[in-house]
Each structure stands twice: as C-alpha cells, then as structure tokens.
PDB file of C-alpha atoms and ligand atoms in Angstrom:
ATOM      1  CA  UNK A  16     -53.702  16.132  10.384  1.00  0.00           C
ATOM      2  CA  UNK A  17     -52.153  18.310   7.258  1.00  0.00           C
ATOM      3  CA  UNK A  18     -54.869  20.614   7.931  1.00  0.00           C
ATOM      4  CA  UNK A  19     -53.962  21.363  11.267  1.00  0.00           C
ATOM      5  CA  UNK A  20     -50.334  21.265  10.564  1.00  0.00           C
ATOM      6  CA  UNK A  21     -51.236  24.136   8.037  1.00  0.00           C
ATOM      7  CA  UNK A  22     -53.209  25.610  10.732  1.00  0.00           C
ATOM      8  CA  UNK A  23     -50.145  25.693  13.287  1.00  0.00           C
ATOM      9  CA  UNK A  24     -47.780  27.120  10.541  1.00  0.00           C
ATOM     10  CA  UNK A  25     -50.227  29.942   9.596  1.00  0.00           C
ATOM     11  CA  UNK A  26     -50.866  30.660  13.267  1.00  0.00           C
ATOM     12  CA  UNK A  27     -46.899  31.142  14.224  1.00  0.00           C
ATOM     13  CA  UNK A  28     -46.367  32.578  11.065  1.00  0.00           C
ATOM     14  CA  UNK A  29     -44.804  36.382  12.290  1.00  0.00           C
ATOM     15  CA  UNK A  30     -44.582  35.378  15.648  1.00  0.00           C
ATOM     16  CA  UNK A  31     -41.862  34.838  17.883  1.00  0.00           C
ATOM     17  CA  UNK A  32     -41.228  31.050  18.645  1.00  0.00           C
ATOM     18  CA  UNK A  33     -39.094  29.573  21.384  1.00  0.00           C
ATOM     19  CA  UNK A  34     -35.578  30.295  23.218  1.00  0.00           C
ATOM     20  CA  UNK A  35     -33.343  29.616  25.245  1.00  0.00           C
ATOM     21  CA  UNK A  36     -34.868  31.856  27.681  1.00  0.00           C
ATOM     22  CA  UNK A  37     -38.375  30.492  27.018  1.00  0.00           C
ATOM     23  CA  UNK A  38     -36.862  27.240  28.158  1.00  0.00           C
ATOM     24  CA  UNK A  39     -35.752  28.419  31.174  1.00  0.00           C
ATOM     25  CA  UNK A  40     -38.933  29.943  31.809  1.00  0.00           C
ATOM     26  CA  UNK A  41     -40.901  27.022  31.238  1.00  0.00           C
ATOM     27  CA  UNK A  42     -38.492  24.526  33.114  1.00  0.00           C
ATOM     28  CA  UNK A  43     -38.418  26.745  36.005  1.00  0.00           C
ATOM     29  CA  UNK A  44     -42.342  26.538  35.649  1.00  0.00           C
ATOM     30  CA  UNK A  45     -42.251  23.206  35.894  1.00  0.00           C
ATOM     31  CA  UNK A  46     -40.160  22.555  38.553  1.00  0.00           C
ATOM     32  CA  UNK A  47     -42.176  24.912  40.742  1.00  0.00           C
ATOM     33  CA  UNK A  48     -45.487  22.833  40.435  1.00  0.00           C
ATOM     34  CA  UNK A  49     -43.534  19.285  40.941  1.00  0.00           C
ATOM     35  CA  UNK A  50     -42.166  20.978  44.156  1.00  0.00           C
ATOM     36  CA  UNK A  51     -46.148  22.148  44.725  1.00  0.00           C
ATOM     37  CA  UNK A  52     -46.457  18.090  44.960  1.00  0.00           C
ATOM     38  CA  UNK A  53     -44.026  17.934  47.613  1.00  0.00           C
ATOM     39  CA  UNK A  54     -44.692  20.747  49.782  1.00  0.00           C
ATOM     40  CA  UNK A  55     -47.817  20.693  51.738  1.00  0.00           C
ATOM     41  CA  UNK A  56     -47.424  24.381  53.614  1.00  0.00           C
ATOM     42  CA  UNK A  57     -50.521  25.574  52.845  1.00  0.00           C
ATOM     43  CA  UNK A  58     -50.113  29.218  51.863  1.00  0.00           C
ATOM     44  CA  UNK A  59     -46.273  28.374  50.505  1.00  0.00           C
ATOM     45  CA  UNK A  60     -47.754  25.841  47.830  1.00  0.00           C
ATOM     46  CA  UNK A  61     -50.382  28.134  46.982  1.00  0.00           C
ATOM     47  CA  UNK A  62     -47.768  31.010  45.750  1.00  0.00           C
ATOM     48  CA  UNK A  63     -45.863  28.458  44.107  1.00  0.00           C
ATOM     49  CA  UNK A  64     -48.696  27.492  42.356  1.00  0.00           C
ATOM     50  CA  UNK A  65     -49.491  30.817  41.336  1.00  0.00           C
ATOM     51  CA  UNK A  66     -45.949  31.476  40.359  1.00  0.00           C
ATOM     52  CA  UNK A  67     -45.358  28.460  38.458  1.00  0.00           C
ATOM     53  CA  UNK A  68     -48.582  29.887  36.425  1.00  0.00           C
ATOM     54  CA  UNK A  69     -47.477  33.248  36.080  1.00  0.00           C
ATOM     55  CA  UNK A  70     -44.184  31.730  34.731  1.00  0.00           C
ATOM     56  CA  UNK A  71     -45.897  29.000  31.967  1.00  0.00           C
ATOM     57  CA  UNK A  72     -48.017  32.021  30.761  1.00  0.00           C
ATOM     58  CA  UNK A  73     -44.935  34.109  30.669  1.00  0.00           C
ATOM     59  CA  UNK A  74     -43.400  31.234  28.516  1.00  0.00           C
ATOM     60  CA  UNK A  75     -46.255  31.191  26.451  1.00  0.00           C
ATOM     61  CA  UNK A  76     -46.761  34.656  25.663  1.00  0.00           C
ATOM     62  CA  UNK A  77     -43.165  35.035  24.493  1.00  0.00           C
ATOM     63  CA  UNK A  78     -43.719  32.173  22.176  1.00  0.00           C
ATOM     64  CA  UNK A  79     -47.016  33.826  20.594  1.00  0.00           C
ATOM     65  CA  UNK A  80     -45.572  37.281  20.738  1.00  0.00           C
ATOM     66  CA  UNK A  81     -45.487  39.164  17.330  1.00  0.00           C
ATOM     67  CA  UNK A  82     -43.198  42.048  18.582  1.00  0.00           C
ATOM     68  CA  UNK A  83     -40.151  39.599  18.076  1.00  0.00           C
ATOM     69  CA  UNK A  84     -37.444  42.234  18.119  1.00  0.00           C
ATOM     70  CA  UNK A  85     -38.152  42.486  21.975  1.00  0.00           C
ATOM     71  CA  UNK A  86     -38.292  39.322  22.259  1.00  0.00           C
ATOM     72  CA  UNK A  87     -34.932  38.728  20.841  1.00  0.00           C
ATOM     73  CA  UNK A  88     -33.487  41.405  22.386  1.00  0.00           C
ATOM     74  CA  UNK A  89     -34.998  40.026  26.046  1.00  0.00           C
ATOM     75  CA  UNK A  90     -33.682  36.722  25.036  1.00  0.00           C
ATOM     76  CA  UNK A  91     -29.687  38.486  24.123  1.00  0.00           C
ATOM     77  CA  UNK A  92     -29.597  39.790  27.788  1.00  0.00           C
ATOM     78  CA  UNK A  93     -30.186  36.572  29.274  1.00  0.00           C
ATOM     79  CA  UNK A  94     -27.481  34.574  27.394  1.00  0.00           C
ATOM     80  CA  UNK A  95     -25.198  37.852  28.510  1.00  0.00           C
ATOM     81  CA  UNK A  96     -26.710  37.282  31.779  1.00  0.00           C
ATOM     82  CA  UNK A  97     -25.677  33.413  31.847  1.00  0.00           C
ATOM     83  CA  UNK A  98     -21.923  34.108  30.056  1.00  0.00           C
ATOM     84  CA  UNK A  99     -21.214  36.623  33.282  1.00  0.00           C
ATOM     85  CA  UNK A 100     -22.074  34.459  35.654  1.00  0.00           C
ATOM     86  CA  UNK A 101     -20.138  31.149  34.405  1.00  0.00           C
ATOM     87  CA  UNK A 102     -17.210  33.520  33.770  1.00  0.00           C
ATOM     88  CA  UNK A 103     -15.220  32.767  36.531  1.00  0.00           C
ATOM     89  CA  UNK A 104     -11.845  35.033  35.714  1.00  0.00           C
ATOM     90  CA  UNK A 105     -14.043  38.670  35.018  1.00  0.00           C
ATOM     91  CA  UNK A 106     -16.144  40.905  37.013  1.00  0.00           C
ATOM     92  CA  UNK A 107     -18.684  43.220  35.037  1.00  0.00           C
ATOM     93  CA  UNK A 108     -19.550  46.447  35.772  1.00  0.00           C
ATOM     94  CA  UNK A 109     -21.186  49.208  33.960  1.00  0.00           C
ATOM     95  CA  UNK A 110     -20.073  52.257  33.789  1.00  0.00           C
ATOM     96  CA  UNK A 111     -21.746  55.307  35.715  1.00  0.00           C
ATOM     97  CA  UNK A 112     -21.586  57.914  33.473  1.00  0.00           C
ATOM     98  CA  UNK A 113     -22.514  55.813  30.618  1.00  0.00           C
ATOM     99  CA  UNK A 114     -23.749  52.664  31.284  1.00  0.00           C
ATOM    100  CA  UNK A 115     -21.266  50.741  29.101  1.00  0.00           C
ATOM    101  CA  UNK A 116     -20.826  47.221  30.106  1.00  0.00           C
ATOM    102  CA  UNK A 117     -16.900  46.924  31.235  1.00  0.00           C
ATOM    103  CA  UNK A 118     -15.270  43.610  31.968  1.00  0.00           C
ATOM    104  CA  UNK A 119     -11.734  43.245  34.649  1.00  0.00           C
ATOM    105  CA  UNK A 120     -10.124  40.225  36.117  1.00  0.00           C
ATOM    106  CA  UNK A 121     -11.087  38.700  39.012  1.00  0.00           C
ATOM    107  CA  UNK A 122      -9.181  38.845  42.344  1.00  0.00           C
ATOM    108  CA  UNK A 123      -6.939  42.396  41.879  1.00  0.00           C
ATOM    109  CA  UNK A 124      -8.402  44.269  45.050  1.00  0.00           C
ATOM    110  CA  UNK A 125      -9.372  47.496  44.585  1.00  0.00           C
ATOM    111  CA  UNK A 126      -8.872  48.639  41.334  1.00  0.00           C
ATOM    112  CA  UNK A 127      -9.595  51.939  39.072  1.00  0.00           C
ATOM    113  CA  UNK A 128     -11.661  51.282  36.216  1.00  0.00           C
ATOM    114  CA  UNK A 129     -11.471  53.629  33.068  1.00  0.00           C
ATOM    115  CA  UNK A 130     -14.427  53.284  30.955  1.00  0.00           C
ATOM    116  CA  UNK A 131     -13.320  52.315  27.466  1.00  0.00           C
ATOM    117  CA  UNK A 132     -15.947  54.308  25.823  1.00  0.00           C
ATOM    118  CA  UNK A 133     -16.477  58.063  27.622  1.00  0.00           C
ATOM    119  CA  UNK A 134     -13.017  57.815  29.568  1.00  0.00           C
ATOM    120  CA  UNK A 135     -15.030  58.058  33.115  1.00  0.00           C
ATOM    121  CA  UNK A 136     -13.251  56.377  35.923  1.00  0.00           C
ATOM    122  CA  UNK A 137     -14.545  54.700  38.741  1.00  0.00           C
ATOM    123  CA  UNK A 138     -12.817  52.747  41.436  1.00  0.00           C
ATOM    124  CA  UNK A 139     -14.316  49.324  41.864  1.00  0.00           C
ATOM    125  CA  UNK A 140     -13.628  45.918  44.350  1.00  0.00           C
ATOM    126  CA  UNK A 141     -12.901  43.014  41.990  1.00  0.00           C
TER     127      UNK A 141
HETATM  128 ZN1  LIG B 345     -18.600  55.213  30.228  1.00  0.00          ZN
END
C-alpha cells in the first residue's frame, strides 16, 4: 500500500489536481448517467450517455493535465462565471472596444455605460 501511495504521489506530481470546476464537471457527469437510468427514449439516453462520458473524461483530463496554468486560469472564469450569476444587484457587460469586464446595478433602464478603462461608451438595458 506505501508503494502505491508513492506511486500516486509521483504520478500527480506536476500535474494539475482537482477544482471546483472539475467538480462540477464530474457531478454534472454523474447526474447525466443516473438520469440515463431513468429515461428509456432510446436515442435521448444514448446522447446522454455519450455526454455524461465526454464530461467524466473532461473531468479527468483536467485532473491529469500538466499545463496547470490553463487549467487554473479555466477554473478562475468559472468561479467569475458563478459570482455573476448569484449577483443579484449587477449586470456585467464587457466593453466593445476593449473587452473589459464592467459591472452596473440592476433595474436602471436604459443606461450609458462608460468603460472605466479606454473611456468607450456604450448604451446598455440593465
Ligand atoms: Zn473599454
């Protein structure tokens, strides 16, 4: 058993590991193939089969990846992903001219926008 615990540690040594995307990959994963149990369209639960596949493998080829900056930086746009979304009180946009991610209350109407980094403005619905 202490061999193969050496073995393990070797083996992830310089690679990436798991995150909190990984996790959502690999739960999403697995609730595809326990809804594969439940649905019994033919041609439906054979894409979700595939799918919840093509999602594990995902999973594990993030966790066995040795180019962990792109991991990390994959797994940094999800959590911004997830903070948007359960901010309630924002809307993001990004800007046109330069892409720059710009947050503005919720709820104003129609609003112009002036891009805190290049100055561009845009006129946006909130
Ligand atoms: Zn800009």
């Amino acid at each position: 058993m202490k061999g193969f615990s050496n073995f393990l540690r070797r083996f992830m040594q310089g690679r990436y590991g798991t995150d909190k995307l990984n996790m959502t990959i690999l739960g999403a994963g697995l609730i595809l193939c326990l809804l594969v149990i439940f649905i019994k369209l033919p041609i439906l639960d054979l894409v979700l089969t595939l799918l919840s596949y093509v999602l594990m493998f995902w999973a594990l080829f993030r966790t066995f990846s040795r180019n962990t900056y792109k991991r990390y930086q994959e797994n940094k746009k999800f959590l911004r992903f997830l903070d948007r979304i359960k901010d309630k009180e924002h809307r993001y946009f990004d800007c046109p001219r330069c892409h720059q991610p710009v947050r503005v209350p919720r709820g104003k109407g129609k609003i112009s926008i002036t891009c805190p980094k290049c100055k561009e403005k845009f006129i946006k619905k909130t």
